[in-house]
Amino acid sequence: MAVTPKIELSSVTKSFDANHVLKGINLTVAPQESLVIIGTSGCGKSVLMKCLNGLITPDQGSIKIDGQEILGQGRAALEDLRRRFGMTFQFGALFDSLSIWENVTFRLRHQQALDKSDARDIAAQTITQLGLAASVIDQYPAELSGGMQKRVALARAIVDKPEILLFDEPTSGLDPITGGVIDRLIIDARERLGATTVTISHDMASVRRIADKVAMVHNGVIIWAGPAEAMNDSGVPEVHQFVHGLAEGPLTNEKPAASPAKMATS
Amino acid sequence: MHGFVQNIGRTALNFLAAFGRITLFSVTAVRWIFTPPYYWQQLLRQIIDIGYFSLPVVGLTTLFSGMVLALQSYTGFARFSAEDTVATVVVLSVTRELGPVLAGLMVAGRIGASMAAEIGTMRVTDQIDALDTLSTRPIQYLVAPRLLAGTICLPFLVLVGDVIGVFGGYLVGVYRLGFNPSIYLARTLEYLEVSDVTLGLVKAAVFGFLIALMGCYHGYHSGRGAQGVGRATTNAVVSASILILIANYIVTTMFFEG
Ligand SMILES: Nc1ncnc2c1ncn2[C@@H]1O[C@H](COP(=O)(O)OP(=O)(O)OP(=O)(O)O)[C@@H](O)[C@H]1O
Ligand SMILES: [Mg+2]
């Protein structure tokens, strides 16, 4: 491919004390591509995602956005970079002390002088797109169900149309219909806004809908990456087991070896 | 023996490292206080929380301390017929010492704990990371307003506490010990100097800064899960209380003319 990848990781490693989570991640995402990262629980998907916008600094390796190295660039460069990203967290991470509209328009209000009624309009418009009632904007996060919080978090990430969107398990904990709405939105973000998206998901039906490319993390490395259509016949036993949700296979056998490391960190 | 020395060495090193981290953290936060954007709403919220909602606690503490102080100093000074000095002893002890220290310790429990718990919860639920992704510096948004509010509000609280404490002494002096009200008041003001009040207020400002710093620092570096937040809260209160007592001695020494 001649075009510069939107995101390019090489040999990215990250350890927390003795827990070697990422052991050399190599991965590229093309502009306006939708990448989905899969992998068993605790394999480091969330950590990998947080490396992309500098929330976690890798121990080693290189991360390039539009061909520009982002590691070791200093605070100001990192702040500029983050403006181009939108992100949702696995557990929502809404600001408890702020109402829904204040949450959704947080960056807009702080970056540009936006008056209150405009901000509320924008918030209402964005959350209705996600199937929530506009009246929700005056409530507080604690008053909403988990699934509603997830959608508000999504609204907060997409409201100012960033070029790169990171979604950490956007559909987990949602009913299938709402899950479908979210999938549609991720597809839209790419098709209409031209965003590049990286999504972590365990939901194989959703993966099939939204992914152009799929990458599987296992034991700290990408054991397989390829077009979504090729996922079924990857030839990698771990991928096969994961994609088909089989109880028996290479992933199951490694459980005892993996758990002591997890216990040590908690 | 070898292990013992090693332990002392390690503790000293850990202490130095923590001291360095906290200093760096506070320098960063103080710098962001004076750099735009300014988060007025955050500041206002903290001022109300610290300055206004701590009034009852501080008022009650200083009231009863002033009252007990009048009784105790009466007992002591009556032994060499110096009962007249009760009013002076009360006002000097309250403004120079008890007002700031008691208010500081009470606020450390109230505010230090709530700051650590709130910021710690934000840390473990990824809200601090979310601030970063929304192009807002977490230290500037969360820590700077709290430090500023703590430093501003404590002197105000202590000033109110001083008045209430002296009033407590007056109540006991007049209604229990039978002093003449106007003489008691005159004695209260006679030997009080501006520097006594200033000393108390300087202490208060320092304590306010330390309380907010400990609350924010421990919350910001909270470990994972509910357990992490719990530990952060305890550490914030304990370290703020100890630092208040140490700083109290240091500031007193700096103002001591003897
Ligand atoms: N801030 C941190 N400090 C220490 N260890 C961490 C931290 N964040 C993650 N870890 C460890 O890194 C490993 C991977 O965690 P991560 O959250 O990335 O898993 P995941 O693949 O997202 O799992 P899940 O599918 O359950 O969300 C875990 O062992 C976790 O304990
Ligand atoms: Mg995760």
Coordinates of C-alpha atoms and ligand atoms in Angstrom, one line a residue:
Chain A
M1 CA 0.0 0.0 0.0
A2 CA 1.4 3.4 -1.0
V3 CA -0.7 5.5 1.3
T4 CA 0.8 6.3 4.8
P5 CA -1.1 4.4 7.4
K6 CA -3.2 6.5 9.7
I7 CA -1.9 4.5 12.7
E8 CA 1.3 2.4 12.8
L9 CA 2.6 0.6 15.8
S10 CA 5.9 -1.3 15.8
S11 CA 7.3 -3.4 18.6
V12 CA 5.3 -1.7 21.2
T13 CA 5.9 -3.2 24.7
K14 CA 4.4 -2.4 28.1
S15 CA 4.8 -4.0 31.5
F16 CA 3.2 -3.2 34.8
D17 CA 6.0 -4.4 37.2
A18 CA 6.4 -8.1 36.5
N19 CA 3.2 -8.3 34.4
H20 CA 4.4 -8.1 30.8
V21 CA 1.1 -7.1 29.1
L22 CA 2.3 -6.0 25.6
K23 CA 5.4 -7.8 24.3
G24 CA 5.9 -6.3 20.9
I25 CA 2.8 -5.1 19.1
N26 CA 3.0 -4.5 15.3
L27 CA -0.1 -3.2 13.7
T28 CA -1.2 -0.7 11.0
V29 CA -4.6 0.9 10.4
A30 CA -5.2 2.6 7.0
P31 CA -7.0 6.0 6.8
Q32 CA -10.8 5.6 7.1
E33 CA -10.4 1.9 8.0
S34 CA -12.4 0.3 10.7
L35 CA -10.2 -2.0 12.8
V36 CA -11.6 -4.3 15.5
I37 CA -9.3 -5.7 18.1
I38 CA -10.3 -9.0 19.7
G39 CA -8.7 -11.2 22.3
T40 CA -9.5 -12.9 25.6
S41 CA -10.2 -11.0 28.7
G42 CA -7.2 -9.5 30.3
C43 CA -4.9 -9.9 27.3
G44 CA -4.2 -6.2 27.1
K45 CA -6.7 -4.7 24.6
S46 CA -7.6 -1.7 26.7
V47 CA -3.9 -1.1 27.5
L48 CA -3.1 -1.2 23.8
M49 CA -5.9 1.3 23.0
K50 CA -4.7 3.7 25.7
C51 CA -1.3 3.7 24.1
L52 CA -2.7 5.1 20.9
N53 CA -3.6 8.5 22.3
G54 CA -0.8 8.6 24.9
L55 CA -2.9 7.8 28.1
I56 CA -0.4 5.0 28.7
T57 CA 3.2 5.5 27.6
P58 CA 4.7 2.3 26.2
D59 CA 8.0 1.1 27.5
Q60 CA 9.5 0.7 24.1
G61 CA 8.5 0.8 20.4
S62 CA 7.1 3.3 18.1
I63 CA 3.6 4.7 17.4
K64 CA 3.1 6.8 14.4
I65 CA 0.0 8.8 13.5
D66 CA -0.1 10.0 9.9
G67 CA 3.6 9.0 9.7
Q68 CA 4.5 11.2 12.7
E69 CA 6.1 9.6 15.7
I70 CA 4.1 10.4 18.9
L71 CA 6.2 8.9 21.6
G72 CA 8.7 11.1 23.4
Q73 CA 7.2 14.3 21.9
G74 CA 6.5 16.2 25.1
R75 CA 3.3 17.5 26.7
A76 CA 2.2 20.2 24.1
A77 CA 2.5 17.8 21.1
L78 CA 0.6 15.2 23.0
E79 CA -2.2 17.7 23.8
D80 CA -2.4 18.7 20.1
L81 CA -2.5 15.0 19.1
R82 CA -5.4 14.3 21.5
R83 CA -7.6 16.9 20.0
R84 CA -7.7 14.6 16.9
F85 CA -9.0 11.7 18.9
G86 CA -12.3 10.7 20.4
M87 CA -12.5 7.8 22.9
T88 CA -15.0 5.9 24.9
F89 CA -13.9 3.8 27.9
Q90 CA -14.9 0.3 28.8
F91 CA -16.9 1.5 31.8
G92 CA -18.2 4.8 30.4
A93 CA -16.1 7.2 32.5
L94 CA -18.7 9.9 32.5
F95 CA -18.1 12.8 34.9
D96 CA -20.3 12.1 37.9
S97 CA -20.5 15.7 39.0
L98 CA -21.7 17.0 35.6
S99 CA -25.1 16.7 33.9
I100 CA -25.4 14.7 30.7
W101 CA -25.4 17.8 28.4
E102 CA -22.3 19.1 30.2
N103 CA -20.6 15.7 29.8
V104 CA -21.5 15.5 26.1
T105 CA -20.3 19.0 25.2
F106 CA -17.3 19.0 27.6
R107 CA -14.6 19.5 25.0
L108 CA -16.7 21.8 22.8
R109 CA -17.5 24.1 25.7
H110 CA -13.9 24.3 26.9
Q111 CA -12.3 24.6 23.5
Q112 CA -14.7 27.1 21.9
A113 CA -16.9 29.7 23.6
L114 CA -20.2 27.9 23.2
D115 CA -23.2 29.4 24.9
K116 CA -25.4 27.2 27.1
S117 CA -28.4 26.9 24.9
D118 CA -26.3 26.0 21.8
A119 CA -24.5 23.4 23.9
R120 CA -27.7 21.9 25.1
D121 CA -29.1 21.7 21.6
I122 CA -26.0 20.0 20.3
A123 CA -26.1 17.5 23.2
A124 CA -29.8 16.7 22.7
Q125 CA -29.3 16.2 19.0
T126 CA -26.3 13.9 19.5
I127 CA -28.0 11.7 22.1
T128 CA -31.2 11.3 20.2
Q129 CA -29.1 10.0 17.3
L130 CA -28.1 7.2 19.7
G131 CA -31.7 6.4 20.6
L132 CA -31.9 8.3 23.9
A133 CA -34.7 10.7 24.8
A134 CA -33.6 14.4 24.6
S135 CA -35.0 15.0 28.1
V136 CA -32.1 12.9 29.5
I137 CA -29.7 15.8 29.0
D138 CA -30.6 17.4 32.4
Q139 CA -30.0 14.2 34.3
Y140 CA -26.8 13.0 36.0
P141 CA -24.8 9.9 35.0
A142 CA -25.7 8.1 38.2
E143 CA -29.4 8.4 37.3
L144 CA -29.0 6.4 34.0
S145 CA -28.7 2.7 33.4
G146 CA -25.4 1.2 32.4
G147 CA -26.4 1.0 28.8
M148 CA -27.6 4.6 28.7
Q149 CA -24.4 5.7 30.2
K150 CA -22.5 3.9 27.5
R151 CA -24.4 5.7 24.8
V152 CA -23.8 9.1 26.5
A153 CA -20.1 8.3 26.6
L154 CA -20.3 7.5 22.9
A155 CA -22.1 10.8 22.2
R156 CA -19.3 12.6 24.1
A157 CA -16.7 11.0 21.9
I158 CA -18.3 11.7 18.5
V159 CA -19.9 15.1 19.2
D160 CA -17.0 17.1 17.7
K161 CA -16.3 14.7 14.9
P162 CA -12.7 13.7 15.6
E163 CA -10.6 12.1 12.9
I164 CA -9.7 9.0 14.9
L165 CA -12.3 7.3 17.2
L166 CA -11.4 4.7 19.8
F167 CA -14.2 2.6 21.2
D168 CA -13.5 0.2 24.1
E169 CA -16.3 -2.4 24.1
P170 CA -19.0 0.0 22.9
T171 CA -21.7 -2.6 22.7
S172 CA -21.0 -4.8 25.8
G173 CA -23.9 -4.6 28.2
L174 CA -26.4 -3.4 25.6
D175 CA -29.4 -5.1 24.3
P176 CA -29.1 -6.4 20.7
I177 CA -31.2 -3.6 19.2
T178 CA -29.2 -0.8 20.8
G179 CA -26.0 -2.7 19.9
G180 CA -27.2 -2.6 16.3
V181 CA -27.7 1.2 16.6
I182 CA -24.2 1.6 18.0
D183 CA -22.7 -0.5 15.2
R184 CA -24.6 1.6 12.6
L185 CA -23.1 4.7 14.2
I186 CA -19.6 3.4 14.1
I187 CA -20.1 2.6 10.4
D188 CA -21.5 6.1 9.9
A189 CA -18.6 7.8 11.6
R190 CA -16.3 6.2 9.0
E191 CA -18.5 6.6 6.0
R192 CA -19.9 10.0 6.6
L193 CA -17.2 11.7 8.6
G194 CA -14.3 9.9 7.1
A195 CA -13.0 8.9 10.6
T196 CA -10.6 6.0 11.2
T197 CA -12.0 3.8 14.0
V198 CA -10.5 1.3 16.3
T199 CA -12.9 -0.8 18.3
I200 CA -12.5 -3.4 20.9
S201 CA -15.3 -6.0 20.9
H202 CA -16.2 -9.4 22.1
D203 CA -19.4 -9.5 20.1
M204 CA -18.6 -11.5 17.0
A205 CA -21.8 -10.5 15.2
S206 CA -21.0 -6.8 15.8
V207 CA -17.4 -7.5 14.7
R208 CA -18.6 -8.9 11.4
R209 CA -20.8 -5.8 10.8
I210 CA -18.3 -3.1 11.6
A211 CA -14.8 -4.4 10.8
D212 CA -12.8 -3.9 7.7
K213 CA -9.8 -5.4 9.5
V214 CA -9.6 -7.6 12.5
A215 CA -6.6 -8.1 14.8
M216 CA -6.3 -10.6 17.6
V217 CA -4.1 -10.0 20.6
H218 CA -2.8 -13.0 22.5
N219 CA 0.1 -13.3 24.9
G220 CA 1.1 -9.7 24.3
V221 CA 1.4 -9.9 20.5
I222 CA -0.9 -9.7 17.5
I223 CA -1.2 -13.3 16.5
W224 CA -3.4 -12.6 13.5
A225 CA -4.5 -9.6 11.6
G226 CA -6.4 -9.5 8.3
P227 CA -9.5 -8.5 6.5
A228 CA -12.8 -9.3 8.3
E229 CA -13.9 -11.8 5.7
A230 CA -10.7 -13.8 6.2
M231 CA -11.4 -14.2 9.9
N232 CA -13.2 -17.6 9.5
D233 CA -10.3 -19.3 7.7
S234 CA -7.3 -17.6 9.3
G235 CA -5.6 -20.9 9.9
V236 CA -4.6 -19.9 13.4
P237 CA -6.1 -22.2 16.0
E238 CA -6.6 -19.4 18.6
V239 CA -8.4 -17.2 16.2
H240 CA -10.6 -20.1 15.1
Q241 CA -11.5 -21.0 18.7
F242 CA -12.3 -17.3 19.6
V243 CA -14.3 -16.6 16.5
H244 CA -16.4 -19.7 16.9
G245 CA -16.6 -19.4 20.7
L246 CA -15.4 -22.9 21.3
A247 CA -14.9 -24.1 24.9
E248 CA -12.1 -26.5 23.8
G249 CA -8.9 -25.2 22.2
P250 CA -5.5 -23.6 22.7
L251 CA -6.9 -20.6 24.6
T252 CA -8.7 -22.7 27.2
N253 CA -5.6 -24.8 27.9
E254 CA -3.5 -21.7 28.8
K255 CA -5.8 -20.5 31.5
P256 CA -3.8 -21.9 34.5
A257 CA -0.6 -20.3 33.2
A258 CA -2.2 -16.9 32.7
S259 CA -4.0 -16.6 36.0
P260 CA -1.2 -16.3 38.5
A261 CA 0.2 -13.3 36.6
K262 CA -3.2 -11.7 36.9
M263 CA -3.6 -12.4 40.5
A264 CA -0.3 -10.9 41.3
T265 CA -1.4 -7.5 40.0
S266 CA -4.7 -7.3 41.9
Chain B
M1 CA 21.3 -5.9 62.3
H2 CA 22.2 -5.8 58.6
G3 CA 18.5 -6.1 57.7
F4 CA 17.6 -3.4 60.2
V5 CA 20.0 -0.9 58.6
Q6 CA 18.8 -1.8 55.2
N7 CA 15.3 -1.2 56.3
I8 CA 16.1 2.2 57.6
G9 CA 17.9 3.0 54.4
R10 CA 15.0 1.9 52.3
T11 CA 12.5 3.8 54.3
A12 CA 14.7 7.0 54.0
L13 CA 14.9 6.5 50.3
N14 CA 11.2 5.9 49.9
F15 CA 10.5 9.0 52.0
L16 CA 12.8 11.1 49.8
A17 CA 11.3 9.8 46.6
A18 CA 7.8 10.5 47.9
F19 CA 8.9 14.0 48.9
G20 CA 10.2 14.6 45.4
R21 CA 7.0 13.4 43.8
I22 CA 4.8 15.5 46.0
T23 CA 6.9 18.6 45.4
L24 CA 6.8 18.1 41.6
F25 CA 3.1 17.5 41.8
S26 CA 2.5 20.7 43.7
V27 CA 4.8 22.8 41.5
T28 CA 2.9 21.6 38.5
A29 CA -0.4 22.3 40.1
V30 CA 0.6 25.8 41.3
R31 CA 1.9 26.7 37.9
W32 CA -1.5 25.7 36.3
I33 CA -3.3 28.0 38.8
F34 CA -1.8 31.0 37.0
T35 CA -2.1 29.7 33.5
P36 CA -5.3 30.0 31.4
P37 CA -7.8 28.5 31.0
Y38 CA -9.2 29.3 34.5
Y39 CA -11.9 27.0 35.7
W40 CA -14.0 29.5 37.8
Q41 CA -16.8 27.1 38.3
Q42 CA -14.6 24.5 39.8
L43 CA -13.0 27.1 42.0
L44 CA -16.3 28.4 43.2
R45 CA -17.6 24.9 44.0
Q46 CA -14.5 24.2 46.1
I47 CA -14.7 27.5 47.9
I48 CA -18.3 26.8 48.9
D49 CA -17.5 23.3 49.9
I50 CA -14.4 24.2 52.0
G51 CA -15.2 27.7 53.2
Y52 CA -19.0 27.5 53.8
F53 CA -19.8 23.9 54.6
S54 CA -16.9 23.6 57.0
L55 CA -18.2 26.5 59.1
P56 CA -20.3 24.4 61.5
V57 CA -17.5 21.9 62.3
V58 CA -14.9 24.7 62.8
G59 CA -17.3 26.8 64.8
L60 CA -18.3 24.0 67.2
T61 CA -14.7 22.9 67.6
T62 CA -13.4 26.3 68.5
L63 CA -16.4 27.2 70.6
F64 CA -15.8 24.3 73.0
S65 CA -12.1 24.7 72.9
G66 CA -12.4 28.3 73.9
M67 CA -14.7 27.3 76.7
V68 CA -12.6 24.6 78.1
L69 CA -9.5 26.8 77.8
A70 CA -11.1 29.5 80.0
L71 CA -11.8 26.9 82.7
Q72 CA -8.4 25.2 82.6
S73 CA -6.4 28.4 82.6
Y74 CA -8.5 29.7 85.5
T75 CA -7.6 26.5 87.5
G76 CA -4.0 27.0 86.7
F77 CA -3.6 30.7 87.2
A78 CA -5.7 30.8 90.4
R79 CA -3.0 28.9 92.0
F80 CA -0.8 31.9 92.0
S81 CA -3.6 34.5 92.1
A82 CA -3.3 35.5 88.4
E83 CA -6.9 34.8 87.5
D84 CA -7.0 38.1 85.7
T85 CA -4.9 36.7 82.9
V86 CA -7.5 34.2 81.7
A87 CA -8.9 36.5 79.0
T88 CA -5.5 37.1 77.6
V89 CA -4.5 33.5 77.7
V90 CA -7.6 32.5 75.9
V91 CA -7.3 35.0 73.1
L92 CA -3.6 34.4 72.5
S93 CA -3.9 30.6 72.6
V94 CA -6.9 30.7 70.3
T95 CA -5.6 33.0 67.7
R96 CA -2.0 31.8 67.6
E97 CA -2.4 28.1 68.1
L98 CA -5.7 26.4 68.8
G99 CA -7.8 28.2 66.1
P100 CA -5.5 27.2 63.1
V101 CA -4.5 23.8 64.4
L102 CA -8.0 22.6 65.4
A103 CA -9.6 24.1 62.3
G104 CA -6.8 22.5 60.2
L105 CA -7.2 19.1 61.7
M106 CA -11.0 19.2 61.4
V107 CA -10.9 20.3 57.8
A108 CA -8.2 17.7 57.1
G109 CA -10.7 15.1 58.1
R110 CA -13.6 16.6 56.2
I111 CA -12.0 18.0 53.1
G112 CA -8.8 16.0 52.7
A113 CA -10.9 12.8 52.8
S114 CA -13.5 14.0 50.4
M115 CA -11.0 15.3 47.9
A116 CA -9.0 12.0 48.0
A117 CA -12.2 9.9 47.6
E118 CA -13.6 12.0 44.8
I119 CA -10.4 12.3 42.8
G120 CA -9.5 8.7 43.6
T121 CA -12.9 7.5 42.3
M122 CA -12.3 9.5 39.2
R123 CA -9.0 7.8 38.7
V124 CA -10.2 4.3 39.1
T125 CA -13.3 4.8 36.9
D126 CA -11.1 6.3 34.1
Q127 CA -12.6 9.8 34.5
I128 CA -9.1 11.3 34.8
D129 CA -8.1 9.6 31.6
A130 CA -11.3 10.9 30.0
L131 CA -10.4 14.5 30.9
D132 CA -7.1 13.9 29.1
T133 CA -8.9 12.7 26.0
L134 CA -11.2 15.7 26.1
S135 CA -8.2 18.0 25.9
T136 CA -8.3 19.1 29.5
R137 CA -5.3 18.9 31.8
P138 CA -6.5 16.9 34.8
I139 CA -4.2 18.6 37.2
Q140 CA -5.3 22.0 36.1
Y141 CA -8.9 21.2 36.1
L142 CA -9.1 19.1 39.4
V143 CA -6.1 20.0 41.5
A144 CA -5.3 23.7 40.9
P145 CA -8.7 25.0 41.9
R146 CA -8.7 22.8 45.1
L147 CA -5.2 24.0 46.1
L148 CA -6.2 27.6 45.6
A149 CA -9.6 27.2 47.4
G150 CA -7.9 25.5 50.3
T151 CA -5.3 28.2 50.7
I152 CA -7.9 31.0 50.5
C153 CA -10.6 29.4 52.6
L154 CA -8.7 28.2 55.6
P155 CA -7.7 31.7 56.8
F156 CA -11.3 32.8 56.5
L157 CA -12.5 29.8 58.5
V158 CA -9.8 30.4 61.1
L159 CA -10.8 34.0 61.5
V160 CA -14.4 33.0 62.1
G161 CA -13.2 30.3 64.4
D162 CA -11.0 32.7 66.4
V163 CA -14.0 35.0 67.1
I164 CA -16.2 32.0 68.1
G165 CA -13.4 30.6 70.3
V166 CA -12.9 33.8 72.1
F167 CA -16.6 34.1 72.5
G168 CA -16.6 30.6 74.1
G169 CA -14.0 31.8 76.6
Y170 CA -16.1 34.9 77.3
L171 CA -19.2 32.9 78.0
V172 CA -17.4 30.7 80.5
G173 CA -15.5 33.7 81.9
V174 CA -18.6 35.8 82.5
Y175 CA -21.3 33.2 83.3
R176 CA -19.3 30.6 85.1
L177 CA -16.2 32.3 86.5
G178 CA -18.0 35.5 87.3
F179 CA -15.7 38.0 85.5
N180 CA -17.1 41.4 84.7
P181 CA -18.1 41.4 81.0
S182 CA -16.5 44.7 80.1
I183 CA -13.3 44.0 82.0
Y184 CA -13.1 40.6 80.3
L185 CA -13.5 42.1 76.9
A186 CA -11.0 44.9 77.7
R187 CA -8.4 42.2 78.8
T188 CA -9.1 40.2 75.7
L189 CA -8.1 43.1 73.5
E190 CA -5.4 44.7 75.7
Y191 CA -2.5 42.4 74.9
L192 CA -3.6 41.1 71.6
E193 CA -1.4 42.2 68.7
V194 CA -1.9 42.2 65.0
S195 CA 1.0 39.8 64.7
D196 CA -0.8 37.2 66.8
V197 CA -3.7 37.2 64.3
T198 CA -1.4 37.3 61.3
L199 CA 0.5 34.3 62.6
G200 CA -2.7 32.3 62.9
L201 CA -3.8 33.3 59.4
V202 CA -0.4 32.4 57.8
K203 CA -0.6 29.1 59.5
A204 CA -4.2 28.6 58.2
A205 CA -3.1 29.3 54.7
V206 CA -0.3 26.9 54.9
F207 CA -2.6 24.2 56.4
G208 CA -5.2 24.8 53.8
F209 CA -2.7 24.3 51.0
L210 CA -1.3 21.1 52.7
I211 CA -4.8 19.6 53.2
A212 CA -5.8 20.1 49.6
L213 CA -2.4 19.0 48.4
M214 CA -2.6 15.7 50.3
G215 CA -6.2 15.1 49.3
C216 CA -5.4 15.7 45.6
Y217 CA -2.1 13.9 45.6
H218 CA -3.3 10.7 47.2
G219 CA -6.5 10.7 45.2
Y220 CA -4.7 11.3 41.9
H221 CA -2.3 8.4 42.6
S222 CA -5.0 6.2 44.0
G223 CA -4.5 2.4 43.5
R224 CA -7.0 0.4 41.6
G225 CA -10.5 -0.5 42.8
A226 CA -12.5 0.5 45.9
Q227 CA -9.6 -0.7 48.1
G228 CA -7.2 1.8 46.3
V229 CA -9.6 4.7 46.9
G230 CA -10.0 3.7 50.6
R231 CA -6.3 3.6 51.1
A232 CA -5.9 7.0 49.3
T233 CA -8.5 8.5 51.6
T234 CA -6.8 7.3 54.8
N235 CA -3.4 8.3 53.6
A236 CA -4.6 11.8 52.7
V237 CA -6.1 12.4 56.2
V238 CA -3.2 10.9 58.1
S239 CA -0.5 12.7 56.1
A240 CA -2.3 16.0 56.1
S241 CA -2.7 15.8 59.9
I242 CA 0.9 15.1 60.5
L243 CA 2.1 17.7 58.0
I244 CA -0.2 20.3 59.8
L245 CA 1.5 19.6 63.1
I246 CA 5.0 19.8 61.6
A247 CA 4.2 22.9 59.6
N248 CA 2.7 24.4 62.8
Y249 CA 6.0 24.1 64.6
I250 CA 8.0 25.4 61.6
V251 CA 5.8 28.5 61.1
T252 CA 5.7 29.2 64.8
T253 CA 9.5 29.1 64.9
M254 CA 9.7 31.5 61.9
F255 CA 7.6 34.1 63.7
F256 CA 9.2 33.5 67.1
E257 CA 11.0 36.5 68.6
G258 CA 12.6 35.5 71.8
Ligands
LIG1 N1 -3.0 0.8 35.2 C1 -2.6 -0.4 35.4 N2 -1.7 -0.8 36.3 C2 -1.4 -2.1 36.5 N3 -1.8 -3.1 35.7 C3 -2.7 -2.8 34.7 C4 -3.1 -1.5 34.5 N4 -4.0 -1.5 33.5 C5 -4.0 -2.8 33.1 N5 -3.3 -3.6 33.8 C6 -3.1 -5.0 33.6 O1 -2.9 -5.3 32.3 C7 -3.5 -6.4 31.9 C8 -4.4 -6.2 30.7 O2 -5.5 -5.3 31.1 P1 -6.5 -4.8 30.0 O3 -7.5 -3.9 30.8 O4 -5.8 -4.2 28.9 O5 -7.3 -6.1 29.5 P2 -8.4 -6.3 28.4 O6 -7.8 -7.1 27.3 O7 -8.9 -4.9 28.0 O8 -9.4 -7.1 29.1 P3 -11.0 -7.1 29.1 O9 -11.5 -7.7 27.9 O10 -11.5 -7.8 30.3 O11 -11.4 -5.6 29.2 C9 -4.3 -7.0 33.1 O12 -3.5 -8.0 33.6 C10 -4.3 -5.8 34.0 O13 -4.3 -6.2 35.4
MG2 MG -10.6 -3.9 28.4

